mmCIF file with all atom_site columns, C-alpha atoms in Angstrom:
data_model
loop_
_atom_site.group_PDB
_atom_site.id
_atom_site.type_symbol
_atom_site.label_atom_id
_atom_site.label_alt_id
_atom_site.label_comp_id
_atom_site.label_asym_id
_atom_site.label_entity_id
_atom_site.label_seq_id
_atom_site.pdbx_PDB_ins_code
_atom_site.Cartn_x
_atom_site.Cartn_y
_atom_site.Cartn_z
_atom_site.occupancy
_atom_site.B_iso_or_equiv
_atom_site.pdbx_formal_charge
_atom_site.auth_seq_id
_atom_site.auth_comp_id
_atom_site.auth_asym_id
_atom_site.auth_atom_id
_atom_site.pdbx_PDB_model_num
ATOM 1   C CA . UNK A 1 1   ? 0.000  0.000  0.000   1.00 0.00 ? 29  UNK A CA 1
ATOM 2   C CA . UNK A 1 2   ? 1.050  2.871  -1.340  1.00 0.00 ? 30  UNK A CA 1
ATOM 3   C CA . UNK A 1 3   ? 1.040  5.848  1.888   1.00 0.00 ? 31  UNK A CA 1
ATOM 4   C CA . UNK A 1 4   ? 1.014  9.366  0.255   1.00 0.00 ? 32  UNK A CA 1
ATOM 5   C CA . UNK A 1 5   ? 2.576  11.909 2.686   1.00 0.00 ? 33  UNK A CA 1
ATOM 6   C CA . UNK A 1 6   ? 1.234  15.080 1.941   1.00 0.00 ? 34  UNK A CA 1
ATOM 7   C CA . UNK A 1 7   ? 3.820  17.903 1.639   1.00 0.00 ? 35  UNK A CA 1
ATOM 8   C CA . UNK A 1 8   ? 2.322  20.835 2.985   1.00 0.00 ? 36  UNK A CA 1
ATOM 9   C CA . UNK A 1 9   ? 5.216  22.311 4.298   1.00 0.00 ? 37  UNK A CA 1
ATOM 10  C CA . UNK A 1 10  ? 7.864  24.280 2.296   1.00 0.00 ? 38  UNK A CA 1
ATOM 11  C CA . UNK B 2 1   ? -0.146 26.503 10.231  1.00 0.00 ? 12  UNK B CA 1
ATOM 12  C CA . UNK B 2 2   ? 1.431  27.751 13.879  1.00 0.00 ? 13  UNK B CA 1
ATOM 13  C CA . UNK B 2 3   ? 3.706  30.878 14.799  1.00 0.00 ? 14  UNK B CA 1
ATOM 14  C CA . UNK B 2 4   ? 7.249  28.540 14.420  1.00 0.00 ? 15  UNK B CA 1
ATOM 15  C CA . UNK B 2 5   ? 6.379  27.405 10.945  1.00 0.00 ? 16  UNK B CA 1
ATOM 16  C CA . UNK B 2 6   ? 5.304  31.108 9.584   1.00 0.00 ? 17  UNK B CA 1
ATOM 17  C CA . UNK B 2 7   ? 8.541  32.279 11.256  1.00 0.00 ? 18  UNK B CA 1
ATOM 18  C CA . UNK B 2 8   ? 10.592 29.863 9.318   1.00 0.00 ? 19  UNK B CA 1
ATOM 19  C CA . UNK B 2 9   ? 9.820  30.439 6.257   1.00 0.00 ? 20  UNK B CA 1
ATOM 20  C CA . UNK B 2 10  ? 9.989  34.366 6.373   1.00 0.00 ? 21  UNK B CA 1
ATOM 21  C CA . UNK B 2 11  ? 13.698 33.691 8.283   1.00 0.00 ? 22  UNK B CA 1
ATOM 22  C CA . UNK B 2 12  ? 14.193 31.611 4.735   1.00 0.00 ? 23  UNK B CA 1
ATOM 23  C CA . UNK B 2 13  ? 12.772 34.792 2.952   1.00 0.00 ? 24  UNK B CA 1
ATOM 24  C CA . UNK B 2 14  ? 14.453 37.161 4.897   1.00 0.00 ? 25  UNK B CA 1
ATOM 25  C CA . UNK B 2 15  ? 18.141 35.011 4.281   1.00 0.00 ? 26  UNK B CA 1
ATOM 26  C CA . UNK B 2 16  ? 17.225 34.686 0.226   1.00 0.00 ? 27  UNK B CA 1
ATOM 27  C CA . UNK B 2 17  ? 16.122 38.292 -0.181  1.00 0.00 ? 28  UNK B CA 1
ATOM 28  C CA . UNK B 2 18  ? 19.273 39.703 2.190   1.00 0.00 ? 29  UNK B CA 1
ATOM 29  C CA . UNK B 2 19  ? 21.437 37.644 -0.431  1.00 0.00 ? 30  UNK B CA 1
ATOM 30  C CA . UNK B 2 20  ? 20.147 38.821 -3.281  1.00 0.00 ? 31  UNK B CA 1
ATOM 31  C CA . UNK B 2 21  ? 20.365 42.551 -1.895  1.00 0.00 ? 32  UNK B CA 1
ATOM 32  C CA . UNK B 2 22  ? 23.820 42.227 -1.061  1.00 0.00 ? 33  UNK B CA 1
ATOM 33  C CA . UNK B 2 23  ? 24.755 40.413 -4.615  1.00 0.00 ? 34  UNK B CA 1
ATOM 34  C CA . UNK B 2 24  ? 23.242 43.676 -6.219  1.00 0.00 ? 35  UNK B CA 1
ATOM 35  C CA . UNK B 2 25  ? 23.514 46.743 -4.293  1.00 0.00 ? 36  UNK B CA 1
ATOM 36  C CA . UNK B 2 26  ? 27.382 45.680 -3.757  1.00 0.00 ? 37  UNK B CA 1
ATOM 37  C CA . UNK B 2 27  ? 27.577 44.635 -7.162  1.00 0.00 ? 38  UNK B CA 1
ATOM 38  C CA . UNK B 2 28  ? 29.702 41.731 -6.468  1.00 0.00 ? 39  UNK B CA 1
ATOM 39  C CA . UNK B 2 29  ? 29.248 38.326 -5.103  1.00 0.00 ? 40  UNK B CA 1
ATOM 40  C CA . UNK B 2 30  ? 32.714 37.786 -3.631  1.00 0.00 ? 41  UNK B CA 1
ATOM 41  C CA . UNK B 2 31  ? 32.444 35.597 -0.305  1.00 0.00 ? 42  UNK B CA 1
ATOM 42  C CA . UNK B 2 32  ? 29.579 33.711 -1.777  1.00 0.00 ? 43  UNK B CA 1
ATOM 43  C CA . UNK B 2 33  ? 29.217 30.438 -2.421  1.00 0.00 ? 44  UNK B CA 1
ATOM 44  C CA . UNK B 2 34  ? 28.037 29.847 -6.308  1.00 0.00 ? 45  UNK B CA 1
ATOM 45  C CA . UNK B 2 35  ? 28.118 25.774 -5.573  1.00 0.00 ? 46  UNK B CA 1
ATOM 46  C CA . UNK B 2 36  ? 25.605 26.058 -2.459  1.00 0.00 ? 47  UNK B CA 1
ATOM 47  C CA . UNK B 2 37  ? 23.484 28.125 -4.680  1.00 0.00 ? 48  UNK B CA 1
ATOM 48  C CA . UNK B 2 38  ? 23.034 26.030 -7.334  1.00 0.00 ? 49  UNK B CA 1
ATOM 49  C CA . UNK B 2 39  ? 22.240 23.457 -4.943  1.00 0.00 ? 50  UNK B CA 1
ATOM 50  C CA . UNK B 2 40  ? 19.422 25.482 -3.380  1.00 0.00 ? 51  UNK B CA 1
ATOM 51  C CA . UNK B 2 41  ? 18.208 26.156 -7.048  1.00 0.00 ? 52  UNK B CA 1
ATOM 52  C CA . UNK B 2 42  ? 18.116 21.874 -7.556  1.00 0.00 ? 53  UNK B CA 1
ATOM 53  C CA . UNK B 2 43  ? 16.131 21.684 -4.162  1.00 0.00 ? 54  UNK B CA 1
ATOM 54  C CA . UNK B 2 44  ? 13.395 24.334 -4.660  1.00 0.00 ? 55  UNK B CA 1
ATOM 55  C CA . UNK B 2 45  ? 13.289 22.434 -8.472  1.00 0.00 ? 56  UNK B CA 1
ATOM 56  C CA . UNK B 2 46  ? 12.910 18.731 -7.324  1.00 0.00 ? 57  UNK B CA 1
ATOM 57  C CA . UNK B 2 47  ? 10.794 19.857 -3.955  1.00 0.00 ? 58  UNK B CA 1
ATOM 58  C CA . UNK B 2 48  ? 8.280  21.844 -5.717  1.00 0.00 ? 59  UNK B CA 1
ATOM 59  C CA . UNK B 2 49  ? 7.949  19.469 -8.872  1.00 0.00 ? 60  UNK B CA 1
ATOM 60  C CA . UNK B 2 50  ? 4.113  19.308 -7.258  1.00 0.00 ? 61  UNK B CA 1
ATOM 61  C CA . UNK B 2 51  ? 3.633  22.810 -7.345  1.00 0.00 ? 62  UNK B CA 1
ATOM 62  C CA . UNK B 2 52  ? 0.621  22.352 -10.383 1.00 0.00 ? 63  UNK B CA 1
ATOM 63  C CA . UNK B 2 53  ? -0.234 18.928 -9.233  1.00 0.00 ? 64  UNK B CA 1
ATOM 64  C CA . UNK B 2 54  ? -1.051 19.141 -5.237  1.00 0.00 ? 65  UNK B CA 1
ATOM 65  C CA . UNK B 2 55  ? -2.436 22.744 -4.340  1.00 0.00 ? 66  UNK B CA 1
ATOM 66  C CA . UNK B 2 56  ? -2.154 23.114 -0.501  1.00 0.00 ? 67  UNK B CA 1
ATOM 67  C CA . UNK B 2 57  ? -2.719 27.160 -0.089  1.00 0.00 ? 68  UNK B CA 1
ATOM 68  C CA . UNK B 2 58  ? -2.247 30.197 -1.741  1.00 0.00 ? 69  UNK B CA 1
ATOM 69  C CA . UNK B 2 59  ? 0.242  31.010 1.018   1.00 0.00 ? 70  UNK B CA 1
ATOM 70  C CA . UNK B 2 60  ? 2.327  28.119 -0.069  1.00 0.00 ? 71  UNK B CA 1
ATOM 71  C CA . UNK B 2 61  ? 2.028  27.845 -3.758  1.00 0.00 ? 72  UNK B CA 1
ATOM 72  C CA . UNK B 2 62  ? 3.338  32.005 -3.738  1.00 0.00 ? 73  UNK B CA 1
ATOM 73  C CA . UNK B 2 63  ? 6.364  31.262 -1.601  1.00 0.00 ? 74  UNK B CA 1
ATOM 74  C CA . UNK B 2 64  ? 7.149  28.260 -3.552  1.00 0.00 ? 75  UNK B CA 1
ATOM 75  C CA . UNK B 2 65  ? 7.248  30.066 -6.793  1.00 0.00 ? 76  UNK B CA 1
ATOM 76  C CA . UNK B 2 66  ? 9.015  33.263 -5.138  1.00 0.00 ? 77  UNK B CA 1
ATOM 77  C CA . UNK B 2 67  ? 12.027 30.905 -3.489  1.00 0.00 ? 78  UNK B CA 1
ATOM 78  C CA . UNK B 2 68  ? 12.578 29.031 -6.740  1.00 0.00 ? 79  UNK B CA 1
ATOM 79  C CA . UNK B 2 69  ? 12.432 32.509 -8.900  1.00 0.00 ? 80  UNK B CA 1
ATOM 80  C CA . UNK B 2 70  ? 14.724 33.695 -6.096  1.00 0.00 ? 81  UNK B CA 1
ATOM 81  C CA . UNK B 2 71  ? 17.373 31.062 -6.120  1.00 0.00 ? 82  UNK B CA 1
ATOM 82  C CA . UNK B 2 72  ? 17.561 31.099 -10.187 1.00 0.00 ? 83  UNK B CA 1
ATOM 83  C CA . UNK B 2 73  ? 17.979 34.540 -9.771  1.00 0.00 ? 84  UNK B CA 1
ATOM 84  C CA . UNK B 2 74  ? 20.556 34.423 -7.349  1.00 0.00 ? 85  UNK B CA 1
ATOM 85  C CA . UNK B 2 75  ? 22.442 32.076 -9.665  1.00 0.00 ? 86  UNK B CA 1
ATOM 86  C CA . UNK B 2 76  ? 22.129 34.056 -12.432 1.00 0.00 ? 87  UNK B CA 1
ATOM 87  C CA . UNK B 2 77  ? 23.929 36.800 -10.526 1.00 0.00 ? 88  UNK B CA 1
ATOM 88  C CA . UNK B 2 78  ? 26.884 34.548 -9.289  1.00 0.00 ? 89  UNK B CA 1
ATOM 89  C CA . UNK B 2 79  ? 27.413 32.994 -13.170 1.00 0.00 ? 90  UNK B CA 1
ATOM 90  C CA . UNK B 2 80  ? 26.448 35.523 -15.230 1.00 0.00 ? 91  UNK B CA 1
ATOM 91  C CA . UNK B 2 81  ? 26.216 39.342 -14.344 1.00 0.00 ? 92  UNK B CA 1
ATOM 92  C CA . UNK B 2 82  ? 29.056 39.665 -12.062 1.00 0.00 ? 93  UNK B CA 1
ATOM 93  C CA . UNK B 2 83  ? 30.626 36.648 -12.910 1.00 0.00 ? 94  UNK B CA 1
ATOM 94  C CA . UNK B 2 84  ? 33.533 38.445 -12.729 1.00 0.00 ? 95  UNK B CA 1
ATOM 95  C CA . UNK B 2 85  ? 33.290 38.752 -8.829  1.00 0.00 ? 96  UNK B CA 1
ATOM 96  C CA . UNK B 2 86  ? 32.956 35.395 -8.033  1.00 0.00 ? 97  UNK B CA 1
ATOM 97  C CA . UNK B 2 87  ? 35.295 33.972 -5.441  1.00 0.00 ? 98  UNK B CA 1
ATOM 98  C CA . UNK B 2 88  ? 35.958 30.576 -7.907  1.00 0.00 ? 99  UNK B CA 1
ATOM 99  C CA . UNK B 2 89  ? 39.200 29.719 -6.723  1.00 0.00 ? 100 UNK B CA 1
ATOM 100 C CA . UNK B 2 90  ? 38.256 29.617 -3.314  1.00 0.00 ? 101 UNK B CA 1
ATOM 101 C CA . UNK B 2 91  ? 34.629 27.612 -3.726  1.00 0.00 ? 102 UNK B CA 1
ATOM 102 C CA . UNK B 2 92  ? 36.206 24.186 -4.742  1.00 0.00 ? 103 UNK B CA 1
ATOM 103 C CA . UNK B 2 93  ? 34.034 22.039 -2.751  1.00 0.00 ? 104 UNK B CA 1
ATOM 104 C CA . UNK B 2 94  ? 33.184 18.561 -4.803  1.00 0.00 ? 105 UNK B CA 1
ATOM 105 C CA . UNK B 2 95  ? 29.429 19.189 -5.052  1.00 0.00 ? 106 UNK B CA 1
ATOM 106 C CA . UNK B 2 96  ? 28.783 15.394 -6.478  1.00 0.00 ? 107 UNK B CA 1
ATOM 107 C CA . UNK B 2 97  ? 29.765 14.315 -2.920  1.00 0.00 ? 108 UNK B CA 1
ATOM 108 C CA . UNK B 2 98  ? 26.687 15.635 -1.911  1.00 0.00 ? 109 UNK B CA 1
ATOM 109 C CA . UNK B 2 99  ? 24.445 15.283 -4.493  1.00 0.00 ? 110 UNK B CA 1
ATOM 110 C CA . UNK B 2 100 ? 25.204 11.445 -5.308  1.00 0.00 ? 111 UNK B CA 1
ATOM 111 C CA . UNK B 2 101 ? 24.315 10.183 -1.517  1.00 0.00 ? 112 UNK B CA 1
ATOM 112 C CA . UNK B 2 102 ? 21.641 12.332 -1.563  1.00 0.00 ? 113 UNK B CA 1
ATOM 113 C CA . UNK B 2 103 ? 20.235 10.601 -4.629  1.00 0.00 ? 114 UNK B CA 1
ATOM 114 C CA . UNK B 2 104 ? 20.990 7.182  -3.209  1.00 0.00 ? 115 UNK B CA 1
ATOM 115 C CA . UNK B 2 105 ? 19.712 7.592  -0.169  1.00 0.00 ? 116 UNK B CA 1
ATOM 116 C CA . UNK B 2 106 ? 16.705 9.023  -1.397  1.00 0.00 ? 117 UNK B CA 1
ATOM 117 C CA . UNK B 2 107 ? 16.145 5.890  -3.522  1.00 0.00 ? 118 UNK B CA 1
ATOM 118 C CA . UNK B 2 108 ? 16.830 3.899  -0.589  1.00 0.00 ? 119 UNK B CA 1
ATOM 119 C CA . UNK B 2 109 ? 14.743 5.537  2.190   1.00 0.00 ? 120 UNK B CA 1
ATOM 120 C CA . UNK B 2 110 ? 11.782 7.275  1.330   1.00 0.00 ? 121 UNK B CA 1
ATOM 121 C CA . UNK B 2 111 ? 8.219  7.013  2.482   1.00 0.00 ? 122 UNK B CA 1
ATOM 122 C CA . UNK B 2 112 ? 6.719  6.225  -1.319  1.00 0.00 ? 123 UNK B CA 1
ATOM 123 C CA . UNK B 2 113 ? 8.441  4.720  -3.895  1.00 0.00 ? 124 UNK B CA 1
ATOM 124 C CA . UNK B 2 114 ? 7.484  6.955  -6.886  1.00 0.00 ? 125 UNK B CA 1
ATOM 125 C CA . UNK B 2 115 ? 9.302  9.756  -9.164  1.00 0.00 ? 126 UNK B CA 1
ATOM 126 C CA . UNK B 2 116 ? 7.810  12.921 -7.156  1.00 0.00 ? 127 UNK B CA 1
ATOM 127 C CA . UNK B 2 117 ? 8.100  10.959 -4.001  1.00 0.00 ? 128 UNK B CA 1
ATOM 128 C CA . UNK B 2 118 ? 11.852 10.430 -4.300  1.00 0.00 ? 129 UNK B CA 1
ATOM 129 C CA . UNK B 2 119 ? 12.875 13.603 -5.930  1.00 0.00 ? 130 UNK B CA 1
ATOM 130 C CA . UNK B 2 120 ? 11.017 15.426 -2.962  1.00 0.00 ? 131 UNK B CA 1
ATOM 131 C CA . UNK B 2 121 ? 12.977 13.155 -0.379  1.00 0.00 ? 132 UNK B CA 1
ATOM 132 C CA . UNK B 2 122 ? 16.314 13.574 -2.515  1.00 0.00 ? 133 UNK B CA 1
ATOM 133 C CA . UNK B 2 123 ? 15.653 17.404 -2.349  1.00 0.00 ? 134 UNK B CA 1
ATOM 134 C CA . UNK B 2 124 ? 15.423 17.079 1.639   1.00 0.00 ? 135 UNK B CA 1
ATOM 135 C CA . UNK B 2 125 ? 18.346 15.211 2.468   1.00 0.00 ? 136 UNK B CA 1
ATOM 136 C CA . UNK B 2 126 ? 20.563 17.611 -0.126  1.00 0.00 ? 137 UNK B CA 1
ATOM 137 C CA . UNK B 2 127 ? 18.922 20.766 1.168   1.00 0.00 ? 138 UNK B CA 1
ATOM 138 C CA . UNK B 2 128 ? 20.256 19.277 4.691   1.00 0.00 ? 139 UNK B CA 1
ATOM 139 C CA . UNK B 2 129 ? 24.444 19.870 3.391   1.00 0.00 ? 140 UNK B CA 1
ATOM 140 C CA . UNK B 2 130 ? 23.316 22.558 0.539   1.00 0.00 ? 141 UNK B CA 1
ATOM 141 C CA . UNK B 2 131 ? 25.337 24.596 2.834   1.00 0.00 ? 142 UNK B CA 1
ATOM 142 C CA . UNK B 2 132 ? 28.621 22.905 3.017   1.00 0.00 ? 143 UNK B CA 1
ATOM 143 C CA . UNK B 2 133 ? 30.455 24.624 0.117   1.00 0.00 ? 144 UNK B CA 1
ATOM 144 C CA . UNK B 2 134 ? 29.454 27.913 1.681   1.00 0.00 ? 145 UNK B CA 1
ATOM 145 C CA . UNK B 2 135 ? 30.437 26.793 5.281   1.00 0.00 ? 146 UNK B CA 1
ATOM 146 C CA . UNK B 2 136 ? 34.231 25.456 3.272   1.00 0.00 ? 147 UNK B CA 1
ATOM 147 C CA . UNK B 2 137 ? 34.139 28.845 1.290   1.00 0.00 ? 148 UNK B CA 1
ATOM 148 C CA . UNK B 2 138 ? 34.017 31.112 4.652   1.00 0.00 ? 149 UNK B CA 1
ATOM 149 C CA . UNK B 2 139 ? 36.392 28.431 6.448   1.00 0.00 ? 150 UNK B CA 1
ATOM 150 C CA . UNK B 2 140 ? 38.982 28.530 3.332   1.00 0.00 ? 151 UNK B CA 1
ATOM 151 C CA . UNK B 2 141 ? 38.947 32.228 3.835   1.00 0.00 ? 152 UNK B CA 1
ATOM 152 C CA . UNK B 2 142 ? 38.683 32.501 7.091   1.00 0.00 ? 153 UNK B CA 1
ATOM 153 C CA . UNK B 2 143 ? 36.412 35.180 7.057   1.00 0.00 ? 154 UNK B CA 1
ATOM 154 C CA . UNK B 2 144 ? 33.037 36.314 6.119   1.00 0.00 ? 155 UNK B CA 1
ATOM 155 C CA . UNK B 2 145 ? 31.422 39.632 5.417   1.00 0.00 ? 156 UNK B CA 1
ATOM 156 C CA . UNK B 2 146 ? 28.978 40.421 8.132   1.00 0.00 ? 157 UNK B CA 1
ATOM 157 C CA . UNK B 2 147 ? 25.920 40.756 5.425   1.00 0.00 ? 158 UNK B CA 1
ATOM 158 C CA . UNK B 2 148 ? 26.966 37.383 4.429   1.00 0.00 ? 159 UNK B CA 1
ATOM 159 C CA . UNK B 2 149 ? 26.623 36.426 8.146   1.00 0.00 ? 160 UNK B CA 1
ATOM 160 C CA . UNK B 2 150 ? 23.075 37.487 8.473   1.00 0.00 ? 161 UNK B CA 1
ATOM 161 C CA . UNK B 2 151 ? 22.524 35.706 5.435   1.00 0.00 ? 162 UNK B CA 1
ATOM 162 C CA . UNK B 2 152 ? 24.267 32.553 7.063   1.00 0.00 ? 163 UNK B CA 1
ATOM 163 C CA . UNK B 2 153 ? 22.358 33.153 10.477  1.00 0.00 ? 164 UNK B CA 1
ATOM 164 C CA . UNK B 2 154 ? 18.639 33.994 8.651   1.00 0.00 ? 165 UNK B CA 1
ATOM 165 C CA . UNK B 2 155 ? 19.325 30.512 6.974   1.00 0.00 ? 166 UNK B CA 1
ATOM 166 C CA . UNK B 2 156 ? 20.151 28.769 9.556   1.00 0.00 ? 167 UNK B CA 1
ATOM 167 C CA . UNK B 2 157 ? 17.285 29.638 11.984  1.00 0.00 ? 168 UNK B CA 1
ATOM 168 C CA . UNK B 2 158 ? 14.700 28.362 9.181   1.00 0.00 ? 169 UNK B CA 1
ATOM 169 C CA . UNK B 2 159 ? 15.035 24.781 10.212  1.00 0.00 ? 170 UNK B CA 1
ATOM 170 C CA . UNK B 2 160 ? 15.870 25.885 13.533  1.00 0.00 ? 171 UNK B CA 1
ATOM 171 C CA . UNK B 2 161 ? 11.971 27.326 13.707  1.00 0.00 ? 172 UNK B CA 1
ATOM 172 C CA . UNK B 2 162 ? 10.993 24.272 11.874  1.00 0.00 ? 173 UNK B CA 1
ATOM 173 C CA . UNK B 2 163 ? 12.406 22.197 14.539  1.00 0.00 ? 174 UNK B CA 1
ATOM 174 C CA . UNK B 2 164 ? 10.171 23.541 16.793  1.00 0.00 ? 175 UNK B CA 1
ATOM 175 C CA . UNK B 2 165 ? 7.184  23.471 14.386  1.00 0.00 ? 176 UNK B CA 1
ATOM 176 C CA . UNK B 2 166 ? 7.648  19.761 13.714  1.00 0.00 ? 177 UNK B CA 1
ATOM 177 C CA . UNK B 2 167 ? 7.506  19.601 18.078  1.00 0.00 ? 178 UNK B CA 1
ATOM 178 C CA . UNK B 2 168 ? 4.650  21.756 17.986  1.00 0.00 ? 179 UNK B CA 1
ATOM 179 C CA . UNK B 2 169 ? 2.801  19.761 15.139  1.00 0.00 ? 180 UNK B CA 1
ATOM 180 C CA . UNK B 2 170 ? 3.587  16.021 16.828  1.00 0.00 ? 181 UNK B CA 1
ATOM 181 C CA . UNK B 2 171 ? 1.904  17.292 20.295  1.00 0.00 ? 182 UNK B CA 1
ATOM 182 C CA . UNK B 2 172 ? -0.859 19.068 18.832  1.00 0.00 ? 183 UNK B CA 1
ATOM 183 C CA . UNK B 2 173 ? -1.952 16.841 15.884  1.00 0.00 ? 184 UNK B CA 1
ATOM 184 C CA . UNK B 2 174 ? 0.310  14.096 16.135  1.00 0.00 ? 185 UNK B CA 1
ATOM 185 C CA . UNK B 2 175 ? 1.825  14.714 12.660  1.00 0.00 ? 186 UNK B CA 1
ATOM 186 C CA . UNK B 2 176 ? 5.260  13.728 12.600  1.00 0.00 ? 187 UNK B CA 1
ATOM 187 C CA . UNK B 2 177 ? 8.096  13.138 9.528   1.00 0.00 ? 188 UNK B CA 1
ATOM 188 C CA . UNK B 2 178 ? 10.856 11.128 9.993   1.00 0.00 ? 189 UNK B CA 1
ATOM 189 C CA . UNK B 2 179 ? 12.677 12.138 7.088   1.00 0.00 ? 190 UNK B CA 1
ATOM 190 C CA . UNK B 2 180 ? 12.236 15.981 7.437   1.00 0.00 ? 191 UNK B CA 1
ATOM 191 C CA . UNK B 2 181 ? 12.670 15.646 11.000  1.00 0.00 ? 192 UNK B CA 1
ATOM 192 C CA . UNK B 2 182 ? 16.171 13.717 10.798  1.00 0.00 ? 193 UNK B CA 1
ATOM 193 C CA . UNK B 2 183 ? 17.286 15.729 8.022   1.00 0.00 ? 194 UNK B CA 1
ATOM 194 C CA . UNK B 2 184 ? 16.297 18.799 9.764   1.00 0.00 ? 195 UNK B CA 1
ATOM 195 C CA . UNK B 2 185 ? 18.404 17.956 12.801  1.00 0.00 ? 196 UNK B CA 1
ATOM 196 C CA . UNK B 2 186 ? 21.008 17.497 11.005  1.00 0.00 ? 197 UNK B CA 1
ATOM 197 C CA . UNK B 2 187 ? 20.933 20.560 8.794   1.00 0.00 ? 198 UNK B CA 1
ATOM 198 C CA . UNK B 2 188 ? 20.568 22.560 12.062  1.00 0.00 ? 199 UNK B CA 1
ATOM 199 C CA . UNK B 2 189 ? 23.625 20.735 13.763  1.00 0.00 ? 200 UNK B CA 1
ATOM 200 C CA . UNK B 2 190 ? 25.886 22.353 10.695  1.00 0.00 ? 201 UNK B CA 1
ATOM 201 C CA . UNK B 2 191 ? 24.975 25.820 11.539  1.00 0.00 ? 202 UNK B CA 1
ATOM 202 C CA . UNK B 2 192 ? 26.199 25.426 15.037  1.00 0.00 ? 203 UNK B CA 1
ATOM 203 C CA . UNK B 2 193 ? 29.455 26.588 14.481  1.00 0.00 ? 204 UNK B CA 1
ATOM 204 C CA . UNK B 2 194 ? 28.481 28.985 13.191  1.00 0.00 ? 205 UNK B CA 1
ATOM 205 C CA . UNK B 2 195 ? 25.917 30.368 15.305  1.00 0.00 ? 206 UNK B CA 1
ATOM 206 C CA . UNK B 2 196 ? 27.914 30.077 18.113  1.00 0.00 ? 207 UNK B CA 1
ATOM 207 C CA . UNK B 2 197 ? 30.826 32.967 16.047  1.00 0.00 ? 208 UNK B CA 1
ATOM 208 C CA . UNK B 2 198 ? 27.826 34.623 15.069  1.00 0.00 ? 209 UNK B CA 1
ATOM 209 C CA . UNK B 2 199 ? 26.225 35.440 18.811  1.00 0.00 ? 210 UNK B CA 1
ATOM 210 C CA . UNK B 2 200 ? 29.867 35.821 20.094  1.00 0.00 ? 211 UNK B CA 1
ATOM 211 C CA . UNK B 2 201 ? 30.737 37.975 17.663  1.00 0.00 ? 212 UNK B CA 1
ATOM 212 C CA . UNK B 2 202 ? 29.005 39.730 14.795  1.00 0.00 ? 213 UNK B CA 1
ATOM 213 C CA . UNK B 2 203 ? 26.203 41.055 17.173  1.00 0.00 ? 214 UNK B CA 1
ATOM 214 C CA . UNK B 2 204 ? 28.983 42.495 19.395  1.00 0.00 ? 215 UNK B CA 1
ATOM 215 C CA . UNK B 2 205 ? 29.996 44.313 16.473  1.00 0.00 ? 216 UNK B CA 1
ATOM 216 C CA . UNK B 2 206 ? 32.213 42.649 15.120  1.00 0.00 ? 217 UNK B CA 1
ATOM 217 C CA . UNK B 2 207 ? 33.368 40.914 11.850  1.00 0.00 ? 218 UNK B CA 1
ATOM 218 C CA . UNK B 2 208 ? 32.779 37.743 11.763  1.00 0.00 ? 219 UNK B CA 1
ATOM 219 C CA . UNK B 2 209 ? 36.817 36.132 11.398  1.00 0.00 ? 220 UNK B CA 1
ATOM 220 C CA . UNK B 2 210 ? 38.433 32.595 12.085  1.00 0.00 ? 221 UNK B CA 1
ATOM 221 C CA . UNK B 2 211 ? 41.397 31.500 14.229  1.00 0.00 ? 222 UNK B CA 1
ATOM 222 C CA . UNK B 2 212 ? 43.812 31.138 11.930  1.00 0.00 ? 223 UNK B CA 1
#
């Protein structure tokens, strides 16, 4: 399973 | 988004923008390191691959396009307009010993095995030693302009506030990120050095000069 990380930083 | 976090990234503006000042009001970019800059311009590139494909905020899709504008800029200065300033016998440092472990590392541990995935994670780890040629450029010299220092010290404290955000973010929401975290640490530990010439002596007044 693929886990997306969501990159809400900069 | 929490008071640590908003002050990082304007430290982060504040350190691009005081570079880019200094580069054109002094007309020259002696002291500077043209190597870390072009690896700041390959981390804003491969970080913000996802800046048409994952909106998050206004707020972050602005800064992302003013940092990377910023850091082509800024390279732009170093190799072309006042090319003839630039310090290139003193910034030597072998940039492909940073940017090949970066790249297999990122391949190696990442949290998604895809292209954006691993360029993002490649662009975290490198943006941890991005500022190792400038750190070897000051230390060859043994000396650094104090404008350059500010720019050294704004830089710095970015992932020094982050640090703190990242605290903030795992007691408050439980959000934490190995990989930013670890290469945050790290990218904070090589400023210490520095900071600690900085405190001691550019805000006494002084410029900011090694032991020989």
């Amino acid at each position: 399973h693929a886990l997306h990380i969501p990159h809400d930083e900069l | 988004m929490n008071v640590f976090r908003f002050l990082g990234d304007l430290s982060h503006l504040v350190a691009i923008v005081i570079l880019l000042l200094k580069i054109w009001k002094t007309r020259s970019c002696s002291g500077i390191s043209g190597r870390s800059q072009i690896l700041f311009a390959i981390v804003f590139t491969t970080r913000y691959l996802d800046l048409f494909s994952n909106f998050i905020s206004v707020y972050n899709t602005s800064m992302k396009i003013v940092y990377i504008t910023c850091s082509y800029a800024t390279v732009y200065l170093i190799y072309g307009k006042f090319k003839a300033t630039y310090d290139f016998n003193h910034d030597t440092f072998r940039i492909e010993f940073l940017l090949v472990p970066s790249a297999i590392l990122a391949f190696l541990v990442n949290h998604d095995f895809s292209p954006l995935e691993i360029l993002w994670t490649f662009s975290i780890y490198l943006e941890s030693v991005a500022i190792l040629p400038q750190l070897f450029l000051v230390s060859k010299t043994g000396e650094a302009e104090t404008i350059t220092s500010h720019y050294l010290f704004a830089l710095g404290s970015y992932r020094l506030l982050y640090l703190l955000n990242w605290l903030w973010r795992y007691f408050s929401q439980g959000f934490y990120d190995l990989i930013a975290l670890l290469s945050g640490i790290l990218q904070t530990v090589l400023y210490c050095d520095f900071f600690y010439l900085y405190i001691s002596k550019v805000l006494k007044g002084k410029k900011l000069s090694l032991p020989a």
